[in-house]
Amino acid sequence: MNDSQPVRLGERTSRFDAAAKVCGAEHYAIDHYPEGFVWAGARRAGVAHGLLRSVETAAAERIPGVLRVLTARDVPGTNRYGIIHKDTPVLADTKVRHAGDAVALVVAETKEAMQQALAALVVVIDPLPPVCTVDAALAPDAPLVHEGRAEGNVLVHAVIEKGNAAAAFAACAAVVETTFHTPVQAHAFLETENGLARSNEDGTLEMIVSTQAPFRDRFEISHALGIPFDRIVITAPYLGGGFGGKDGATVQCLLALAAVSVPGRWIKMVWDREENLLAGYKRHGARLEYRAGALGDGTLHALECRLYYDTGAYAHLGGEVLGLGMEHAAGPYRIGNAHIEGWCVYTNNPVAGAMRAFGVCQVSFAFEQIMELLAEKLGMDPLAFRLKNALLKGDVNAASVRLTTSTGIVECLRKIGKHPLWLNREAWKAAAPRHKKRGIGLAAVWNAMGYGKNVRDSAIAKIALGEDGGFIVTNGVADMGQGNASTFAQIAAALLGQNAGRMRVIQPDTVSALPSGSSSAGRTTYAYGNALVKACEELKHRMINRAGLILFVDDDRDLRLVPGAVEHAPSGRTIPLDRLASFMKPEERISMHHFVTPVVTDLPDTGKGLAYGFPHLFFAYGAHCAAVEIDLLTGIIDVAAYATVTDGGRVLNPALFEQQIEGGVAQGIGYALMEECLAGEGILRTPNLSTYIIPTALDIPSIDTDWVETDETSGPLGMKGVGEIAMNGPLPAIANAVADALGTRICHAPFRPERILAAIRESML
Amino acid sequence: MKISFTLNGAEIRMETAPDRRVVDILREDLGLTGTKEGCGTGECGACTILLDGVTKLSCLMLAAQIDGREITTIEGMAKSGELHPLQEAFVESGAVQCGFCTPGMVMAGAALLEQNPAPSDDAIRTALSGNLCRCTGYQKIIDGVKQCCRKEHEKKEPS
Ligand code: FES
Ligand code: FES
């Protein structure tokens, strides 16, 4: 940022955190090696389902340098954690439910001793038949993943009902029916799960963790281990990526257990990449059965769908992920009649939890292909068909919620319709080289922002004027890379008329910061930003008031904040901020404000099974266009060009906005083309980054990022969150482009070459 | 064993196990945590360093392999408080999000520019294809490399 000028909103400026990161000077959790630290590591079950008979620790304990070997017997407290359902053991006790379950924990002086001890443990598990698919889990005689549950393997079952879908099909001129499959995706953030912990003599437990939710972590640890949560102090430095995978306990409870068992020493735990892929959270794989109909005039009229989400061994936020899938199942469209039924089921697969576009990218794949199929049947242009049905502000969506906040899908679609990629599509397709076919596909998507009903979404901002005349923002929501910390500095600097050099942002720790929720749900900048705007206004008011006292001015309107000073505009007299600060008491120089995100008040009479996070009041929208070239000989898809238009309310900083969209598109392209965690009989067959493939610079085209600026009047300075929306577009847009190229539709993602080749063969029949 | 090597211009002599990984020597023993580890198995490029000017993955190298050699890490890229032009371009182009891939990207990008001061888009993408980034979609990283080329070119030939 240019330091002589006050920071402005809406301008493209560099991130505050970039300079330190680009020099390698930023300290992530993983970069801490405190004096005298020791290592902790977990032994994983390696078996998807079984009864845990015994863990022999004697040989491991004899290895020099081993400080403690811990099993479930050593866990104080309930030995259970989980954000809503407390169903996850810190260390498995009677049963193992997936291959990544931790069965023992070793603390040792060196990494080598730790690794030897982990290998020396003798773990005896009596295998049980693993439940590896949704169908197997729902079978009447299915083995139970969690014993004694009356609901069997069903974690959540719910219905959203609007009108009368079954009866409405009779009036439809076009009806289509298809089943879709989406893969299990890994977050694959580059900084794997890790942290440090030390149990101190005064009874406090200090932790530094790569976490999206330091405040909630305290409750998890407290519940699992019986440690009073006010004794737990967690610091969350910048994360090396999160995307939802660090929302929920990873290393936290294990580290806390190690720390209380070996007090006084800093204990470090780092999951290596294999452990990350084995034991880390995943995106839910899903099967989506759709039937939809439209009237002869192109009005979308009826939808019946059944959604099955595989949550793996533990609940995490599986029910809530399904809930979002259901809420978005009809797409950003008006529809009179809908029956949306969902099941989230336990299996012995890896644990699925939160991931960017939380349950929504699965249904996006389905509804956006359904829209194409309907348009085809009706003989309508796919863009015109979408535009005809796209939600407008004031409409009631399929979950029976009236849209009262900014709704920009129509503007997004109109703008993508003017994009050269779309306008010149026929010429581009006709120019396909030999042995290649080209296609262009569209997708219209939406994504809720905020936690939704019954999950209080609040943030408390804190800003202080320092003695040196600089400002300190105490960030309450971890920055996993999306740049919220930088945006907070930008917002505060702009409102206080300051330049970048005067702003400092402290990353969250549970002592200095105030509880502000997790870094998730596209709500981070919205919720904390709203609180910060108010906190800045209050601080500014106090500063102006005090400056007026010093300058003998009683009309506040003549005083304004300029970089480094308060200025009396008519006379040009100023008081420097450090002097002003010295006139103010420390408590006056701190301003805090608590913001609670509004929720739907006019609740629909449906979706009863969705207890938490249904429905939502705010949505971001997007229209995507993908251009693909398919090699008919190899089945390899090249995404040649990609364009997006997004409605995220007002854009505070185009650079950060584009970062979110481009990054989401890249993850979406990976999801569409290559990413899939393969578990055969519950055992991961993609254990590392040479088998679980994510896109490289050669796989992602240049991405054209555009936006329409609606004004989200409830948002800080008109913005709403865009962290998730872009992830939803690529899979359906590419699917539609592939169908455009080949004339046959592939309903099973990802589109690996063998699937494409099979489709090519089919299209030639 | 005793090894000695040049690290960011300074002479280092140390006693270490011959099979100690270079990434551990840098991060843990010498406190240079700018070099990151994202996989430990040569798949992500986060641990990229320069060995005698050539990019290497420090997670795949052992102590004995650096004896007598010259190493540059991300900490050695900025000279007397001035960012390397590519670092500056990364900041300006928005190439940095979580920043965990960034040190490796800077090393790989800088090595490319040493060899080819005006690479094509394809050449940039190929040169960076061993460095994974999960946040950016690579676009702004590519933009950063291009911006750096442009600026360096303008410096050499002021119009
Ligand atoms: S850590 Fe060396 S390549 Fe990933
Ligand atoms: S910026 Fe996060 S991995 Fe590249």
Short mmCIF file of N, CA, C and O in Angstrom, two decimals, chain A residues 664-715:
data_model
loop_
_atom_site.label_atom_id
_atom_site.label_comp_id
_atom_site.label_asym_id
_atom_site.label_seq_id
_atom_site.Cartn_x
_atom_site.Cartn_y
_atom_site.Cartn_z
N GLY A 664 -11.13 -20.47 -5.35
CA GLY A 664 -12.30 -21.36 -5.32
C GLY A 664 -12.47 -22.08 -6.64
O GLY A 664 -12.77 -23.28 -6.67
N VAL A 665 -12.25 -21.36 -7.72
CA VAL A 665 -12.37 -21.98 -9.04
C VAL A 665 -11.32 -23.09 -9.19
O VAL A 665 -11.62 -24.19 -9.67
N ALA A 666 -10.10 -22.81 -8.74
CA ALA A 666 -9.04 -23.82 -8.88
C ALA A 666 -9.39 -25.09 -8.09
O ALA A 666 -9.22 -26.21 -8.58
N GLN A 667 -9.90 -24.91 -6.87
CA GLN A 667 -10.30 -26.10 -6.11
C GLN A 667 -11.47 -26.81 -6.78
O GLN A 667 -11.57 -28.03 -6.73
N GLY A 668 -12.33 -26.02 -7.40
CA GLY A 668 -13.46 -26.60 -8.10
C GLY A 668 -13.03 -27.36 -9.35
O GLY A 668 -13.60 -28.40 -9.69
N ILE A 669 -12.01 -26.86 -10.03
CA ILE A 669 -11.50 -27.57 -11.21
C ILE A 669 -10.85 -28.88 -10.77
O ILE A 669 -11.03 -29.93 -11.41
N GLY A 670 -10.13 -28.83 -9.67
CA GLY A 670 -9.56 -30.08 -9.14
C GLY A 670 -10.66 -31.09 -8.81
O GLY A 670 -10.56 -32.28 -9.12
N TYR A 671 -11.71 -30.60 -8.20
CA TYR A 671 -12.87 -31.43 -7.82
C TYR A 671 -13.52 -32.03 -9.08
O TYR A 671 -13.96 -33.17 -9.08
N ALA A 672 -13.55 -31.26 -10.13
CA ALA A 672 -14.19 -31.72 -11.37
C ALA A 672 -13.33 -32.73 -12.12
O ALA A 672 -13.84 -33.69 -12.68
N LEU A 673 -12.02 -32.51 -12.13
CA LEU A 673 -11.18 -33.29 -13.04
C LEU A 673 -10.39 -34.42 -12.40
O LEU A 673 -10.12 -35.42 -13.05
N MET A 674 -9.97 -34.25 -11.18
CA MET A 674 -8.98 -35.22 -10.69
C MET A 674 -9.10 -35.62 -9.23
O MET A 674 -8.63 -36.69 -8.87
N GLU A 675 -9.68 -34.81 -8.38
CA GLU A 675 -9.55 -35.10 -6.95
C GLU A 675 -10.58 -36.10 -6.46
O GLU A 675 -11.78 -35.92 -6.66
N GLU A 676 -10.09 -37.14 -5.82
CA GLU A 676 -11.00 -38.11 -5.22
C GLU A 676 -10.23 -38.94 -4.21
O GLU A 676 -9.24 -39.59 -4.56
N CYS A 677 -10.69 -38.91 -2.96
CA CYS A 677 -10.09 -39.78 -1.95
C CYS A 677 -10.72 -41.14 -2.13
O CYS A 677 -11.93 -41.31 -1.92
N LEU A 678 -9.92 -42.10 -2.53
CA LEU A 678 -10.47 -43.42 -2.76
C LEU A 678 -10.25 -44.28 -1.54
O LEU A 678 -9.12 -44.48 -1.10
N ALA A 679 -11.34 -44.76 -0.98
CA ALA A 679 -11.23 -45.68 0.15
C ALA A 679 -11.85 -47.00 -0.28
O ALA A 679 -13.02 -47.08 -0.62
N GLY A 680 -11.04 -48.03 -0.32
CA GLY A 680 -11.56 -49.36 -0.64
C GLY A 680 -11.71 -50.10 0.67
O GLY A 680 -10.73 -50.21 1.41
N GLU A 681 -12.89 -50.57 0.98
CA GLU A 681 -13.15 -51.23 2.27
C GLU A 681 -12.65 -50.35 3.43
O GLU A 681 -12.09 -50.84 4.41
N GLY A 682 -12.82 -49.06 3.28
CA GLY A 682 -12.46 -48.14 4.35
C GLY A 682 -10.98 -47.84 4.46
O GLY A 682 -10.55 -47.07 5.30
N ILE A 683 -10.17 -48.43 3.59
CA ILE A 683 -8.72 -48.17 3.62
C ILE A 683 -8.39 -47.24 2.46
O ILE A 683 -8.70 -47.53 1.30
N LEU A 684 -7.73 -46.14 2.80
CA LEU A 684 -7.44 -45.11 1.81
C LEU A 684 -6.48 -45.61 0.75
O LEU A 684 -5.41 -46.13 1.06
N ARG A 685 -6.89 -45.46 -0.51
CA ARG A 685 -5.99 -45.85 -1.60
C ARG A 685 -5.32 -44.65 -2.24
O ARG A 685 -4.60 -44.77 -3.22
N THR A 686 -5.55 -43.48 -1.66
CA THR A 686 -4.86 -42.26 -2.13
C THR A 686 -4.17 -41.65 -0.91
O THR A 686 -4.59 -40.60 -0.41
N PRO A 687 -3.10 -42.29 -0.42
CA PRO A 687 -2.53 -41.89 0.86
C PRO A 687 -1.58 -40.71 0.82
O PRO A 687 -1.13 -40.25 1.87
N ASN A 688 -1.22 -40.20 -0.37
CA ASN A 688 -0.24 -39.11 -0.43
C ASN A 688 -0.53 -38.23 -1.64
O ASN A 688 -1.47 -38.50 -2.40
N LEU A 689 0.29 -37.22 -1.82
CA LEU A 689 0.02 -36.26 -2.90
C LEU A 689 0.46 -36.77 -4.27
O LEU A 689 0.27 -36.08 -5.27
N SER A 690 1.04 -37.97 -4.34
CA SER A 690 1.27 -38.50 -5.69
C SER A 690 0.13 -39.42 -6.11
O SER A 690 0.05 -39.81 -7.27
N THR A 691 -0.77 -39.72 -5.18
CA THR A 691 -1.96 -40.49 -5.57
C THR A 691 -3.23 -39.64 -5.42
O THR A 691 -4.19 -39.79 -6.17
N TYR A 692 -3.23 -38.76 -4.44
CA TYR A 692 -4.31 -37.76 -4.35
C TYR A 692 -3.78 -36.52 -5.08
O TYR A 692 -2.94 -35.79 -4.56
N ILE A 693 -4.27 -36.31 -6.29
CA ILE A 693 -3.68 -35.29 -7.15
C ILE A 693 -4.48 -33.99 -7.06
O ILE A 693 -5.71 -34.01 -7.19
N ILE A 694 -3.79 -32.90 -6.84
CA ILE A 694 -4.45 -31.59 -6.90
C ILE A 694 -3.86 -30.79 -8.06
O ILE A 694 -2.76 -31.10 -8.51
N PRO A 695 -4.57 -29.79 -8.54
CA PRO A 695 -4.10 -29.08 -9.74
C PRO A 695 -2.77 -28.36 -9.52
O PRO A 695 -2.51 -27.81 -8.45
N THR A 696 -1.96 -28.37 -10.56
CA THR A 696 -0.74 -27.57 -10.59
C THR A 696 -0.98 -26.37 -11.50
O THR A 696 -2.06 -26.23 -12.09
N ALA A 697 0.06 -25.56 -11.67
CA ALA A 697 -0.06 -24.37 -12.52
C ALA A 697 -0.40 -24.76 -13.96
O ALA A 697 -0.90 -23.94 -14.73
N LEU A 698 -0.12 -26.00 -14.34
CA LEU A 698 -0.41 -26.42 -15.71
C LEU A 698 -1.87 -26.84 -15.90
O LEU A 698 -2.32 -27.00 -17.03
N ASP A 699 -2.58 -27.05 -14.82
CA ASP A 699 -3.95 -27.55 -14.92
C ASP A 699 -5.02 -26.46 -14.86
O ASP A 699 -6.18 -26.71 -15.15
N ILE A 700 -4.62 -25.29 -14.43
CA ILE A 700 -5.60 -24.22 -14.23
C ILE A 700 -5.41 -23.17 -15.32
O ILE A 700 -4.30 -22.68 -15.52
N PRO A 701 -6.47 -22.82 -16.02
CA PRO A 701 -6.33 -21.80 -17.07
C PRO A 701 -6.29 -20.42 -16.43
O PRO A 701 -6.43 -20.28 -15.21
N SER A 702 -6.13 -19.40 -17.26
CA SER A 702 -6.30 -18.07 -16.69
C SER A 702 -7.80 -17.89 -16.44
O SER A 702 -8.64 -18.39 -17.18
N ILE A 703 -8.10 -17.25 -15.35
CA ILE A 703 -9.48 -17.14 -14.90
C ILE A 703 -9.89 -15.68 -14.97
O ILE A 703 -9.18 -14.81 -14.45
N ASP A 704 -10.99 -15.42 -15.64
CA ASP A 704 -11.45 -14.04 -15.76
C ASP A 704 -12.48 -13.80 -14.64
O ASP A 704 -13.52 -14.44 -14.60
N THR A 705 -12.15 -12.90 -13.74
CA THR A 705 -13.00 -12.67 -12.57
C THR A 705 -13.70 -11.33 -12.66
O THR A 705 -13.05 -10.30 -12.75
N ASP A 706 -15.01 -11.37 -12.65
CA ASP A 706 -15.77 -10.13 -12.71
C ASP A 706 -16.84 -10.17 -11.62
O ASP A 706 -17.06 -11.20 -11.00
N TRP A 707 -17.51 -9.06 -11.41
CA TRP A 707 -18.54 -9.05 -10.39
C TRP A 707 -19.63 -8.07 -10.72
O TRP A 707 -19.47 -7.20 -11.57
N VAL A 708 -20.75 -8.23 -10.06
CA VAL A 708 -21.81 -7.22 -10.11
C VAL A 708 -21.90 -6.71 -8.68
O VAL A 708 -21.82 -7.49 -7.74
N GLU A 709 -22.00 -5.43 -8.52
CA GLU A 709 -22.04 -4.91 -7.17
C GLU A 709 -23.47 -4.66 -6.73
O GLU A 709 -24.07 -3.65 -7.07
N THR A 710 -24.00 -5.60 -5.98
CA THR A 710 -25.24 -5.30 -5.29
C THR A 710 -24.83 -4.62 -3.99
O THR A 710 -23.65 -4.61 -3.64
N ASP A 711 -25.75 -4.06 -3.28
CA ASP A 711 -25.42 -3.43 -2.01
C ASP A 711 -26.07 -4.24 -0.91
O ASP A 711 -27.29 -4.25 -0.78
N GLU A 712 -25.25 -4.97 -0.16
CA GLU A 712 -25.81 -5.71 0.97
C GLU A 712 -25.86 -4.74 2.15
O GLU A 712 -24.88 -4.58 2.87
N THR A 713 -27.01 -4.12 2.32
CA THR A 713 -27.07 -2.99 3.25
C THR A 713 -26.78 -3.38 4.69
O THR A 713 -26.38 -2.55 5.49
N SER A 714 -26.94 -4.67 5.01
CA SER A 714 -26.65 -5.08 6.38
C SER A 714 -25.17 -5.35 6.58
O SER A 714 -24.70 -5.54 7.70
N GLY A 715 -24.41 -5.43 5.50
CA GLY A 715 -23.01 -5.83 5.60
C GLY A 715 -22.12 -4.67 5.94
O GLY A 715 -22.52 -3.51 5.82
#
